[in-house]
Short mmCIF file of C-alpha atoms in Angstrom, two decimals:
data_model
loop_
_atom_site.label_atom_id
_atom_site.label_comp_id
_atom_site.label_asym_id
_atom_site.label_seq_id
_atom_site.Cartn_x
_atom_site.Cartn_y
_atom_site.Cartn_z
CA MET A 1284 -148.29 27.35 9.80
CA GLU A 1285 -151.24 27.56 7.41
CA ASP A 1286 -152.94 28.88 10.22
CA ILE A 1287 -150.57 31.58 11.31
CA LYS A 1288 -150.97 32.74 7.46
CA ASP A 1289 -154.77 32.87 7.82
CA LEU A 1290 -154.79 34.78 10.95
CA VAL A 1291 -152.23 37.56 9.57
CA THR A 1292 -154.03 37.52 6.50
CA SER A 1293 -157.28 37.97 8.26
CA LEU A 1294 -155.88 40.75 10.75
CA THR A 1295 -154.29 42.86 7.62
CA ILE A 1296 -157.86 42.67 5.59
CA THR A 1297 -159.69 43.51 8.64
CA GLY A 1298 -156.84 46.71 9.71
CA MET A 1299 -157.42 47.58 6.08
CA SER A 1300 -161.08 47.80 6.30
CA VAL A 1301 -160.68 49.69 9.81
CA LEU A 1302 -158.36 52.46 8.22
CA ARG A 1303 -160.50 53.10 5.25
CA SER A 1304 -163.26 54.41 7.44
CA PRO A 1305 -162.73 57.99 8.79
CA ALA A 1306 -164.72 57.32 12.03
CA ALA A 1307 -162.30 54.64 12.43
CA ARG A 1308 -159.14 55.96 11.93
CA GLN A 1309 -160.81 59.00 14.11
CA GLN A 1310 -161.12 56.38 17.05
CA VAL A 1311 -157.67 54.94 16.36
CA ALA A 1312 -156.07 58.29 16.71
CA LYS A 1313 -157.93 58.91 19.96
CA MET A 1314 -156.93 55.39 21.12
CA ALA A 1315 -153.36 56.02 20.74
CA TYR A 1316 -153.35 59.63 22.17
CA PHE A 1317 -155.09 58.51 25.35
CA GLN A 1318 -152.65 56.03 25.68
CA ALA A 1319 -149.79 57.97 24.91
CA LYS A 1320 -150.97 60.91 27.61
CA HIS A 1321 -151.35 58.04 30.01
CA ALA A 1322 -148.35 56.77 29.63
CA LEU A 1323 -146.38 59.97 29.58
CA SER A 1324 -148.03 60.99 32.62
CA ARG A 1325 -146.06 58.71 34.10
CA PRO A 1326 -142.75 59.89 35.43
CA ALA A 1327 -140.55 56.56 34.90
CA PHE A 1328 -141.83 56.21 31.51
CA ARG A 1329 -141.06 60.04 30.61
CA LYS A 1330 -137.73 59.45 31.67
CA ALA A 1331 -137.37 56.69 29.69
CA VAL A 1332 -138.12 58.14 26.68
CA LEU A 1333 -135.67 61.09 27.29
CA ARG A 1334 -132.67 58.23 27.67
CA SER A 1335 -133.76 56.61 24.58
CA VAL A 1336 -134.40 60.36 22.50
CA ILE A 1337 -130.53 60.98 23.94
CA ARG A 1338 -129.12 58.34 22.82
CA LEU A 1339 -130.55 57.70 19.39
CA THR A 1340 -129.06 61.37 19.22
CA LEU A 1341 -125.81 60.54 20.43
CA VAL A 1342 -126.00 57.39 18.16
CA TYR A 1343 -126.91 59.60 14.95
CA ILE A 1344 -124.16 61.76 15.61
CA ALA A 1345 -121.42 59.03 16.43
CA GLY A 1346 -122.76 57.44 13.36
CA LYS A 1347 -122.86 60.42 11.04
CA TYR A 1348 -120.12 62.59 12.13
CA PHE A 1349 -117.54 60.37 13.28
CA VAL A 1350 -118.03 56.70 11.77
CA TYR A 1351 -119.22 57.44 8.71
CA ARG A 1352 -117.56 60.82 7.69
CA LEU A 1353 -114.20 60.03 9.02
CA PHE A 1354 -114.03 56.16 8.43
CA LEU A 1355 -116.98 54.81 6.11
CA HIS A 1356 -117.09 57.61 3.47
CA PRO A 1357 -115.86 56.83 0.10
CA ALA A 1358 -113.56 59.89 0.31
CA ASN A 1359 -111.51 58.00 2.93
CA LYS A 1360 -110.00 55.62 0.36
CA LEU A 1361 -107.87 58.64 -0.67
CA PRO A 1362 -104.80 59.58 0.78
CA GLY A 1363 -104.93 62.43 3.18
CA PRO A 1364 -104.28 63.70 6.65
CA ARG A 1365 -105.73 62.51 9.98
CA PRO A 1366 -108.39 64.48 11.68
CA ASP A 1367 -107.57 66.49 14.80
CA PHE A 1368 -109.50 64.52 17.22
CA LEU A 1369 -108.47 67.18 19.96
CA ILE A 1370 -111.26 69.33 18.76
CA PRO A 1371 -114.37 67.01 17.91
CA PHE A 1372 -116.42 68.18 14.86
CA MET A 1373 -113.64 70.23 13.50
CA GLY A 1374 -111.75 67.74 11.26
CA ASN A 1375 -108.80 69.69 9.97
CA VAL A 1376 -109.55 73.22 10.41
CA ARG A 1377 -107.21 73.88 13.34
CA GLN A 1378 -104.45 73.33 11.11
CA LEU A 1379 -106.07 75.26 8.07
CA ILE A 1380 -106.65 78.48 10.15
CA SER A 1381 -103.04 78.79 12.15
CA ALA A 1382 -101.26 79.08 8.99
CA ASN A 1383 -101.24 81.22 6.05
CA ALA A 1384 -104.24 80.85 3.31
CA GLY A 1385 -103.05 77.72 0.93
CA GLU A 1386 -100.02 77.04 3.14
CA VAL A 1387 -101.08 73.49 4.63
CA HIS A 1388 -102.96 72.63 1.40
CA ARG A 1389 -99.47 72.87 -0.10
CA GLU A 1390 -97.85 70.80 2.30
CA TRP A 1391 -100.44 67.96 2.40
CA ALA A 1392 -100.31 68.21 -1.62
CA LYS A 1393 -96.53 67.44 -1.32
CA LYS A 1394 -97.10 64.51 0.99
CA TYR A 1395 -100.26 63.08 -0.69
CA GLY A 1396 -100.22 64.03 -4.27
CA ASN A 1397 -102.60 66.16 -6.38
CA VAL A 1398 -105.83 64.50 -5.18
CA PHE A 1399 -106.20 63.97 -1.37
CA ARG A 1400 -108.92 64.13 1.36
CA TYR A 1401 -109.00 66.00 4.11
CA PHE A 1402 -111.80 67.19 6.66
CA SER A 1403 -113.36 70.63 7.06
CA GLY A 1404 -116.11 71.92 9.80
CA ALA A 1405 -118.63 68.88 10.94
CA ASN A 1406 -115.92 66.46 9.76
CA GLN A 1407 -116.93 66.83 6.54
CA PRO A 1408 -114.31 65.15 3.79
CA ARG A 1409 -113.46 67.62 1.56
CA ILE A 1410 -111.39 66.10 -1.78
CA LEU A 1411 -108.52 68.45 -3.40
CA ILE A 1412 -108.00 68.31 -6.86
CA ALA A 1413 -104.75 69.92 -8.33
CA ASP A 1414 -104.96 67.30 -11.31
CA PRO A 1415 -105.66 69.39 -14.47
CA GLU A 1416 -107.62 66.52 -16.32
CA LEU A 1417 -109.49 66.02 -13.31
CA LEU A 1418 -110.02 69.94 -13.23
CA LYS A 1419 -110.95 70.24 -16.77
CA GLN A 1420 -113.88 67.44 -16.18
CA ILE A 1421 -115.07 69.39 -13.04
CA LEU A 1422 -114.91 72.91 -14.43
CA THR A 1423 -115.48 72.12 -18.39
CA ASN A 1424 -116.39 68.78 -19.22
CA ASP A 1425 -119.34 67.99 -16.29
CA GLU A 1426 -119.92 71.78 -15.29
CA PHE A 1427 -123.06 71.31 -14.68
CA ASN A 1428 -122.59 68.25 -12.62
CA PHE A 1429 -120.59 70.32 -9.89
CA THR A 1430 -122.16 73.38 -8.29
CA LYS A 1431 -121.17 75.72 -5.69
CA ALA A 1432 -121.90 74.49 -1.95
CA PRO A 1433 -125.36 75.47 -0.35
CA GLU A 1434 -124.01 77.21 2.22
CA THR A 1435 -121.86 78.81 0.19
CA LYS A 1436 -124.53 80.08 -2.52
CA LYS A 1437 -126.42 81.36 0.46
CA PHE A 1438 -123.62 83.49 1.93
CA LEU A 1439 -122.67 84.99 -1.42
CA SER A 1440 -126.47 85.54 -2.22
CA LEU A 1441 -126.56 87.33 1.10
CA PHE A 1442 -124.34 90.05 -0.37
CA LEU A 1443 -124.70 89.42 -4.39
CA GLY A 1444 -128.20 89.00 -4.98
CA ASP A 1445 -128.52 86.24 -7.42
CA GLY A 1446 -126.03 87.90 -9.72
CA LEU A 1447 -123.51 85.98 -12.08
CA LEU A 1448 -121.13 84.56 -8.96
CA ALA A 1449 -123.97 82.91 -7.07
CA ALA A 1450 -126.10 81.63 -10.12
CA GLU A 1451 -125.86 78.11 -11.37
CA GLY A 1452 -127.12 76.18 -14.72
CA ASP A 1453 -129.34 77.65 -17.46
CA VAL A 1454 -129.89 80.84 -15.19
CA HIS A 1455 -125.97 81.28 -15.19
CA ARG A 1456 -125.79 80.81 -18.57
CA TYR A 1457 -128.05 82.92 -19.73
CA GLN A 1458 -126.93 85.70 -17.58
CA ARG A 1459 -123.54 84.95 -18.98
CA LYS A 1460 -124.66 85.46 -22.46
CA MET A 1461 -126.50 88.99 -21.61
CA LEU A 1462 -123.19 90.43 -19.87
CA ASN A 1463 -120.44 89.09 -22.56
CA PRO A 1464 -120.57 92.17 -24.62
CA ALA A 1465 -120.18 94.21 -21.88
CA PHE A 1466 -116.78 92.87 -21.26
CA SER A 1467 -115.71 92.85 -24.82
CA VAL A 1468 -112.25 94.36 -25.59
CA GLY A 1469 -114.11 97.09 -27.85
CA ALA A 1470 -116.09 98.04 -24.30
CA LEU A 1471 -113.04 97.91 -22.25
CA ARG A 1472 -110.91 100.33 -24.44
CA GLY A 1473 -113.62 102.90 -23.78
CA MET A 1474 -113.05 102.78 -20.12
CA ILE A 1475 -109.45 103.41 -19.93
CA PRO A 1476 -109.90 106.90 -18.68
CA SER A 1477 -112.26 106.25 -15.79
CA MET A 1478 -109.75 103.86 -14.53
CA VAL A 1479 -106.64 106.19 -15.00
CA LEU A 1480 -108.26 109.37 -13.65
CA PRO A 1481 -109.67 108.03 -10.38
CA THR A 1482 -105.85 106.25 -9.73
CA GLN A 1483 -104.29 109.54 -10.55
CA GLN A 1484 -106.26 111.33 -8.30
CA LEU A 1485 -104.73 109.33 -5.25
CA VAL A 1486 -101.25 109.47 -6.78
CA HIS A 1487 -101.96 113.25 -6.48
CA GLN A 1488 -103.69 112.86 -3.19
CA TRP A 1489 -100.47 110.58 -1.91
CA TRP A 1490 -97.99 113.21 -3.62
CA GLN A 1491 -99.51 115.95 -1.58
CA GLN A 1492 -99.65 114.06 1.35
CA PHE A 1493 -96.47 112.68 1.64
CA SER A 1494 -93.08 114.77 2.39
CA GLU A 1495 -89.71 115.10 0.60
CA ASP A 1496 -88.02 113.65 3.96
CA GLY A 1497 -87.82 109.80 3.07
CA PRO A 1498 -89.94 106.73 3.58
CA THR A 1499 -93.48 107.24 5.21
CA SER A 1500 -95.26 104.57 6.56
CA ILE A 1501 -99.06 104.06 4.83
CA VAL A 1502 -101.53 101.55 5.00
CA VAL A 1503 -101.79 100.93 1.37
CA SER A 1504 -104.40 98.31 1.25
CA HIS A 1505 -106.75 100.88 2.89
CA ASP A 1506 -106.56 103.47 0.21
CA LEU A 1507 -106.10 100.95 -2.49
CA GLN A 1508 -109.85 99.77 -1.19
CA LEU A 1509 -111.30 103.09 -1.60
CA LEU A 1510 -109.73 103.56 -4.50
CA SER A 1511 -110.83 100.16 -6.29
CA LEU A 1512 -114.27 101.36 -5.08
CA GLU A 1513 -114.22 104.84 -6.79
CA LEU A 1514 -112.67 103.15 -10.23
CA ILE A 1515 -115.70 100.27 -10.39
CA GLY A 1516 -117.95 103.49 -9.97
CA SER A 1517 -116.29 105.49 -12.66
CA SER A 1518 -115.88 102.44 -15.08
CA GLY A 1519 -118.71 100.06 -14.01
CA PHE A 1520 -121.59 103.03 -13.56
CA GLY A 1521 -120.89 106.12 -14.64
CA LEU A 1522 -120.71 107.57 -11.33
CA ARG A 1523 -118.29 109.46 -9.30
CA PHE A 1524 -118.59 108.11 -5.50
CA ASP A 1525 -116.07 110.76 -4.31
CA CYS A 1526 -114.37 108.01 -1.40
CA LEU A 1527 -111.22 108.81 -1.86
CA ARG A 1528 -111.33 112.14 -0.28
CA HIS A 1529 -114.94 111.56 1.89
CA PRO A 1530 -115.04 107.77 2.27
CA GLU A 1531 -117.18 108.50 5.69
CA LYS A 1532 -119.91 110.47 3.40
CA ASN A 1533 -120.13 107.72 0.93
CA ALA A 1534 -122.98 104.86 1.88
CA LEU A 1535 -121.23 102.44 -0.21
CA SER A 1536 -117.76 102.84 1.12
CA ARG A 1537 -118.92 103.10 4.90
CA ALA A 1538 -120.81 99.69 4.05
CA TYR A 1539 -117.97 98.19 2.28
CA LEU A 1540 -114.98 98.86 4.88
CA ASP A 1541 -117.54 97.77 7.55
CA LEU A 1542 -118.30 94.16 6.12
CA LEU A 1543 -114.54 93.92 4.83
CA SER A 1544 -112.39 94.63 7.66
CA GLY A 1545 -114.73 93.75 10.60
CA ASP A 1546 -114.54 89.84 10.38
CA SER A 1547 -111.21 87.79 11.42
CA PRO A 1548 -110.53 84.54 9.17
CA VAL A 1549 -112.06 82.23 11.85
CA GLY A 1550 -115.64 84.80 11.62
CA ALA A 1551 -115.37 84.68 7.68
CA SER A 1552 -115.57 81.18 7.66
CA PHE A 1553 -118.01 80.23 10.36
CA ALA A 1554 -120.61 83.03 8.42
CA ILE A 1555 -119.36 81.21 5.10
CA MET A 1556 -120.18 77.89 6.80
CA PHE A 1557 -123.75 78.81 8.69
CA PRO A 1558 -124.96 81.55 6.96
CA TRP A 1559 -128.20 81.64 9.38
CA ALA A 1560 -125.59 83.16 11.97
CA LEU A 1561 -126.10 86.40 10.55
CA ARG A 1562 -129.85 86.32 11.86
CA LEU A 1563 -128.69 85.83 15.43
CA PRO A 1564 -129.44 89.15 17.64
CA ILE A 1565 -126.11 90.17 18.25
CA LYS A 1566 -124.46 93.42 17.57
CA ARG A 1567 -122.29 92.22 15.05
CA ALA A 1568 -125.06 90.33 12.96
CA ARG A 1569 -127.35 93.32 13.07
CA GLN A 1570 -124.62 95.63 12.05
CA VAL A 1571 -123.92 93.24 8.78
CA ARG A 1572 -127.83 93.42 8.17
CA HIS A 1573 -127.61 96.80 8.12
CA ASP A 1574 -125.02 96.86 5.68
CA ILE A 1575 -126.24 94.62 3.19
CA ALA A 1576 -129.60 96.53 3.02
CA LEU A 1577 -127.89 99.54 2.57
CA LEU A 1578 -125.86 98.15 -0.22
CA GLN A 1579 -128.77 96.64 -2.03
CA ALA A 1580 -130.71 100.30 -1.62
CA GLU A 1581 -127.71 101.68 -3.18
CA ALA A 1582 -127.76 99.21 -6.20
CA LYS A 1583 -131.49 99.80 -6.71
CA ALA A 1584 -131.33 103.35 -6.81
CA MET A 1585 -128.38 102.95 -9.60
CA VAL A 1586 -130.07 101.04 -11.70
CA GLU A 1587 -133.04 103.21 -11.15
CA ALA A 1588 -131.21 106.47 -11.97
CA ALA A 1589 -129.59 105.09 -14.83
CA ALA A 1590 -133.05 104.03 -16.61
CA GLN A 1591 -133.48 107.79 -16.31
CA ARG A 1592 -130.48 108.88 -18.41
CA LYS A 1593 -131.68 110.63 -21.61
CA ASP A 1594 -128.09 109.62 -23.10
CA LEU A 1595 -128.07 105.94 -21.91
CA HIS A 1596 -126.92 104.73 -25.51
CA ASP A 1597 -123.96 107.18 -25.34
CA LYS A 1598 -122.66 105.83 -22.19
CA LYS A 1599 -119.98 103.28 -22.15
CA ASP A 1600 -119.82 102.24 -18.22
CA LEU A 1601 -120.66 98.68 -17.60
CA LEU A 1602 -124.05 99.05 -16.51
CA ALA A 1603 -125.05 101.45 -19.54
CA LEU A 1604 -123.73 98.59 -21.71
CA MET A 1605 -125.74 95.75 -19.47
CA MET A 1606 -129.02 97.85 -19.97
CA GLN A 1607 -128.50 98.02 -23.61
CA GLN A 1608 -128.56 94.40 -24.23
CA VAL A 1609 -131.07 92.37 -25.84
CA ASP A 1610 -131.50 88.70 -25.80
CA ASP A 1611 -131.27 87.74 -29.60
CA GLU A 1612 -133.75 84.66 -28.70
CA SER A 1613 -136.12 85.99 -26.56
CA GLY A 1614 -136.05 89.66 -26.97
CA ASN A 1615 -135.69 90.15 -23.33
CA VAL A 1616 -133.72 92.66 -21.47
CA LEU A 1617 -131.97 91.86 -18.21
CA THR A 1618 -134.90 93.17 -15.47
CA THR A 1619 -134.35 95.70 -12.66
CA LYS A 1620 -134.06 93.11 -10.01
CA GLU A 1621 -131.66 91.23 -12.41
CA LEU A 1622 -129.33 94.33 -12.83
CA GLN A 1623 -129.65 95.35 -9.27
CA ASP A 1624 -127.97 91.78 -8.52
CA GLN A 1625 -125.37 92.14 -11.31
CA CYS A 1626 -124.49 95.46 -9.90
CA LEU A 1627 -124.04 94.04 -6.07
CA THR A 1628 -121.93 91.36 -7.72
CA PHE A 1629 -119.61 93.58 -9.73
CA LEU A 1630 -119.25 96.36 -6.87
CA ALA A 1631 -118.28 93.44 -4.37
CA ALA A 1632 -116.01 91.59 -6.57
CA GLY A 1633 -114.92 94.16 -8.96
CA HIS A 1634 -113.08 96.64 -6.02
CA GLU A 1635 -112.46 93.60 -3.38
CA THR A 1636 -110.35 91.40 -5.73
CA ILE A 1637 -107.91 94.26 -7.29
CA SER A 1638 -107.55 96.09 -3.73
CA VAL A 1639 -106.45 92.34 -2.59
CA THR A 1640 -104.25 91.79 -5.85
CA VAL A 1641 -102.62 95.08 -5.84
CA SER A 1642 -101.68 95.08 -1.80
CA TRP A 1643 -99.95 91.75 -2.37
CA CYS A 1644 -98.23 92.87 -5.72
CA LEU A 1645 -96.73 95.98 -3.84
CA HIS A 1646 -95.85 93.84 -0.90
CA THR A 1647 -93.95 91.29 -3.18
CA LEU A 1648 -92.19 94.28 -5.29
CA ALA A 1649 -91.18 95.82 -2.03
CA HIS A 1650 -89.02 92.52 -1.33
CA HIS A 1651 -87.71 92.79 -5.08
CA GLN A 1652 -86.39 96.11 -5.54
CA ASP A 1653 -84.37 95.10 -8.76
CA ILE A 1654 -87.85 93.95 -10.21
CA GLN A 1655 -89.23 97.04 -9.16
CA ASP A 1656 -86.78 99.19 -10.57
CA ALA A 1657 -86.66 97.87 -13.54
CA LEU A 1658 -90.82 98.15 -13.68
CA ARG A 1659 -90.41 101.69 -12.80
CA TYR A 1660 -87.96 102.40 -15.77
CA GLU A 1661 -90.17 100.94 -18.34
CA ILE A 1662 -93.35 102.89 -16.99
CA GLN A 1663 -91.30 106.43 -17.04
CA THR A 1664 -90.09 105.84 -20.45
CA ALA A 1665 -93.75 104.78 -21.93
CA PHE A 1666 -95.75 107.72 -20.03
CA PRO A 1667 -93.21 110.50 -19.50
CA ASP A 1668 -95.51 113.24 -19.33
CA LEU A 1669 -98.24 112.02 -17.08
CA SER A 1670 -97.60 114.20 -14.12
CA PRO A 1671 -98.44 113.47 -10.34
CA ASP A 1672 -99.10 117.02 -9.59
CA ASP A 1673 -101.65 116.80 -12.32
CA GLU A 1674 -104.73 115.26 -10.68
CA HIS A 1675 -107.15 115.74 -14.15
CA PRO A 1676 -104.60 114.82 -17.12
CA ALA A 1677 -105.42 115.94 -20.50
CA ASP A 1678 -107.08 113.40 -22.64
CA ASP A 1679 -103.97 113.28 -24.92
CA LEU A 1680 -102.16 112.42 -21.74
CA ILE A 1681 -104.19 109.74 -20.78
CA PRO A 1682 -102.81 106.33 -22.10
CA SER A 1683 -104.82 103.79 -24.30
CA TYR A 1684 -105.85 100.50 -23.53
CA ASP A 1685 -102.94 99.11 -26.16
CA ASP A 1686 -100.53 101.33 -24.29
CA PHE A 1687 -100.66 99.48 -21.45
CA ASN A 1688 -101.05 96.27 -22.65
CA GLN A 1689 -97.78 96.64 -24.88
CA LEU A 1690 -95.54 97.20 -21.61
CA PRO A 1691 -93.87 93.28 -21.36
CA LEU A 1692 -92.62 93.80 -18.10
CA LEU A 1693 -95.42 95.28 -16.50
CA ASN A 1694 -97.42 92.23 -18.35
CA ASN A 1695 -95.11 89.60 -16.64
CA VAL A 1696 -95.58 91.15 -13.25
CA CYS A 1697 -99.04 91.06 -13.36
CA LYS A 1698 -99.38 87.57 -14.26
CA GLU A 1699 -96.46 86.40 -11.78
CA SER A 1700 -98.37 88.22 -9.27
CA LEU A 1701 -101.60 86.58 -9.73
CA ARG A 1702 -99.71 83.03 -9.85
CA TYR A 1703 -97.82 83.83 -6.71
CA THR A 1704 -100.55 85.35 -4.10
CA PRO A 1705 -104.20 84.54 -6.29
CA SER A 1706 -106.52 87.10 -5.22
CA VAL A 1707 -109.11 84.10 -4.80
CA PRO A 1708 -106.95 81.13 -3.20
CA LEU A 1709 -109.76 78.34 -2.59
CA THR A 1710 -113.05 77.50 -4.30
CA ASN A 1711 -115.27 74.65 -3.89
CA ARG A 1712 -118.27 72.31 -5.96
CA THR A 1713 -120.49 69.96 -4.78
CA GLY A 1714 -121.37 66.91 -6.86
CA THR A 1715 -124.86 66.97 -7.79
CA LYS A 1716 -124.67 63.36 -9.01
CA ASP A 1717 -122.58 60.48 -8.45
CA PHE A 1718 -119.13 60.61 -9.97
CA LYS A 1719 -115.63 59.08 -10.17
CA LEU A 1720 -112.14 60.43 -9.81
CA HIS A 1721 -109.77 57.88 -11.49
CA ASP A 1722 -110.83 54.56 -9.79
CA THR A 1723 -112.68 55.87 -6.80
CA SER A 1724 -116.37 56.16 -6.77
CA LEU A 1725 -117.79 59.13 -4.97
CA PRO A 1726 -121.49 59.89 -3.53
CA LYS A 1727 -123.35 63.16 -5.02
CA GLY A 1728 -123.00 65.71 -2.24
CA THR A 1729 -119.18 65.06 -1.81
CA CYS A 1730 -117.27 68.49 -2.15
CA VAL A 1731 -114.18 69.33 -4.08
CA VAL A 1732 -112.02 71.81 -3.63
CA ILE A 1733 -110.20 73.71 -5.92
CA CYS A 1734 -107.19 75.59 -4.98
CA PRO A 1735 -105.07 77.99 -6.76
CA MET A 1736 -102.23 78.23 -4.20
CA VAL A 1737 -101.52 74.88 -4.72
CA SER A 1738 -101.66 74.44 -8.44
CA HIS A 1739 -99.31 77.91 -8.81
CA PHE A 1740 -96.67 76.18 -6.86
CA ASP A 1741 -96.66 72.58 -8.28
CA THR A 1742 -93.12 72.16 -9.81
CA ARG A 1743 -94.20 69.70 -12.18
CA HIS A 1744 -95.97 72.16 -13.85
CA TRP A 1745 -93.67 75.26 -13.10
CA GLY A 1746 -90.23 74.07 -12.43
CA ASP A 1747 -88.01 73.89 -9.40
CA ASP A 1748 -88.51 77.95 -8.89
CA ALA A 1749 -92.06 77.44 -8.23
CA ASP A 1750 -91.60 79.04 -4.79
CA GLN A 1751 -89.88 82.17 -6.05
CA PHE A 1752 -91.30 85.27 -7.77
CA VAL A 1753 -89.86 85.66 -11.33
CA PRO A 1754 -92.18 87.59 -14.04
CA SER A 1755 -89.54 86.49 -16.58
CA ARG A 1756 -90.90 82.88 -16.34
CA TRP A 1757 -93.45 84.34 -18.69
CA ASP A 1758 -91.42 84.57 -21.14
CA ARG A 1759 -90.63 81.13 -21.92
CA ALA A 1760 -91.79 77.64 -21.24
CA PRO A 1761 -93.53 76.34 -19.04
CA ALA A 1762 -95.17 79.32 -17.90
CA ASN A 1763 -95.96 80.91 -21.57
CA SER A 1764 -97.56 77.48 -22.72
CA ILE A 1765 -99.20 76.74 -19.40
CA SER A 1766 -102.42 74.85 -19.05
CA PRO A 1767 -105.52 76.70 -17.99
CA TYR A 1768 -106.45 74.29 -16.01
CA VAL A 1769 -102.91 74.93 -13.85
CA TYR A 1770 -102.92 78.57 -14.10
CA LEU A 1771 -106.23 79.46 -12.30
CA PRO A 1772 -106.25 83.13 -10.82
CA PHE A 1773 -109.81 83.76 -12.45
CA LEU A 1774 -110.60 79.87 -12.52
CA ALA A 1775 -111.61 77.88 -16.12
CA GLY A 1776 -114.44 76.83 -18.22
CA GLY A 1777 -118.07 77.79 -17.76
CA HIS A 1778 -117.47 79.81 -14.45
CA GLN A 1779 -114.48 81.51 -15.34
CA CYS A 1780 -114.42 85.05 -14.08
CA ILE A 1781 -116.55 86.95 -17.13
CA GLY A 1782 -114.13 90.36 -15.96
CA TYR A 1783 -110.97 88.92 -16.23
CA ARG A 1784 -110.08 91.22 -18.92
CA PHE A 1785 -111.61 94.20 -17.11
CA ALA A 1786 -109.74 93.06 -13.91
CA MET A 1787 -106.38 92.49 -15.53
CA ILE A 1788 -106.22 95.92 -17.24
CA GLU A 1789 -107.39 97.43 -14.01
CA PHE A 1790 -104.46 95.89 -12.11
CA LYS A 1791 -102.08 97.20 -14.72
CA VAL A 1792 -103.52 100.67 -14.59
CA ILE A 1793 -103.25 101.29 -11.11
CA LEU A 1794 -99.74 99.43 -10.49
CA ALA A 1795 -98.53 101.48 -13.49
CA LEU A 1796 -99.13 104.68 -11.91
CA LEU A 1797 -98.21 103.68 -8.55
CA ILE A 1798 -94.69 102.21 -9.00
CA LYS A 1799 -94.26 105.14 -11.50
CA ASN A 1800 -94.45 107.99 -8.83
CA PHE A 1801 -93.16 105.83 -5.74
CA ARG A 1802 -91.10 103.55 -4.15
CA PHE A 1803 -92.05 100.74 -1.75
CA THR A 1804 -89.82 99.15 0.81
CA PRO A 1805 -91.17 96.84 3.64
CA LYS A 1806 -91.85 98.49 6.87
CA PRO A 1807 -89.75 97.37 9.68
CA GLY A 1808 -91.22 94.96 12.03
CA PHE A 1809 -94.58 94.37 10.27
CA ASN A 1810 -95.62 90.77 10.01
CA VAL A 1811 -98.69 90.36 7.65
CA ARG A 1812 -100.71 86.87 7.22
CA LYS A 1813 -102.50 85.67 4.09
CA GLY A 1814 -105.96 85.33 5.54
CA PHE A 1815 -108.62 83.67 3.96
CA GLN A 1816 -111.98 85.77 4.03
CA VAL A 1817 -113.20 84.63 0.58
CA THR A 1818 -110.53 86.66 -0.71
CA LEU A 1819 -106.61 86.64 0.10
CA ARG A 1820 -106.85 89.61 2.54
CA PRO A 1821 -103.38 90.70 4.20
CA LEU A 1822 -103.75 90.68 8.04
CA PRO A 1823 -103.54 92.88 9.43
CA ASN A 1824 -103.94 95.52 6.49
CA MET A 1825 -100.66 95.57 4.27
CA THR A 1826 -98.52 98.47 5.42
CA LEU A 1827 -95.61 99.43 3.59
CA MET A 1828 -93.00 102.12 3.67
CA MET A 1829 -93.29 104.44 0.53
CA GLU A 1830 -91.25 107.24 -0.77
CA LYS A 1831 -91.91 109.81 -3.84
CA VAL A 1832 -89.66 109.31 -6.85
CA GLU A 1833 -88.93 111.82 -9.39
CA SER A 1834 -89.55 111.14 -13.15
#
């Protein structure tokens, strides 16, 4: 035994001595190369190597994507649905895309509770959390330990640059600190005219376009997308895009209409999971790359043009306010690139979410005529002098920030609509460290899902009428004291939407002026689905019947 130990020691010392010599290392490498070349020259050996590689690859795939993820991952200690074995590697994706966004999640929550596991693409386990205390842990207490999934961040960065929605950690905190003043109530008060005037332009346009002969079919979501883009242009950047009248002549409206209407829910989900697909040499990918480049160029041009304004400090739009901000500690201002990324963020998020929100609200009100009529009466009583014939009302006729916020039914309808059809139905976070959910320990990299479409319909928090559209619920408990980790239209914690006040007043302005002048009813035979394309998009585009209403 001692002889064997001595031999091993001697060989080890000799081997180490040889490898310390550059000439010896070179000789060993040559020997290994010629041996490998000689072996690979034999067909039988090549076939054996190929078979071994294939076997190892299959073992790796089976081990990681089937055995580990479907059975051994700690997430499987939680209850949840079985994966769909009919389509390998796709977990529960088939169930998710076959129904309205959030519908299957709600069914699973009723069956498995407010913390459960399901499988996404590549059989990746995901944990949906609708428990308020756990959501507080993820979104507030430990927010820096839970970030966007890498593929989600890459997808968002393609369209939004490194703006606030894509940023994480200290970068996000710095950006938010610099942008907060631009979204203060004082700043929003000065933006109301730039919200009312584009909306009044659409009201006038519809009023002139449609006859008095009764209800007319209209694709409301298309015009609302153009309106919201025009509105973010005026209140966000002090610019008139004129995309309501000439959408084809405006580069931004052309790009966004193409980007946001060209994909199916399956295509959008694929792009989120695999951002590299947008680099493929196919027609759709080339068009998307062209649209993104155009948006980046337009955002840069807006920032450069704003920098040349002599009256910049007198302006009240978001871009002007962002350019005026100075960091108290460092004295820094936002760079041109940072401003460009924020412009891309507010252009995309600011107009897409509001057009989706108003589209679903009008759809819901079309099916609740009593609520729509009561809301119209409240608005017509509050703003009797605002005429649909007047495309450019005088300053003294434009309602103020407080005028809109003091309408109780309008407030309740907007809050209830955001509960009933939240514009962003689902978001996810990935643990950057090992973490625990109750008694279950989970490894870093585990994905957790936050789904307002589940939290907003939980009867334990909302009562037995959670499935119904009831604006009056906001006048009483439990809704008027609901936890911010249950009502999540703008998320919560450190990543709560910075523009939630902007979005709410924008929602109220558009809804109030449309309901004041038009009655919306369902279009016979039209069926719409809730599609998940980052936002809760109506598929196909929301189409309703509309008729004029005289004040």
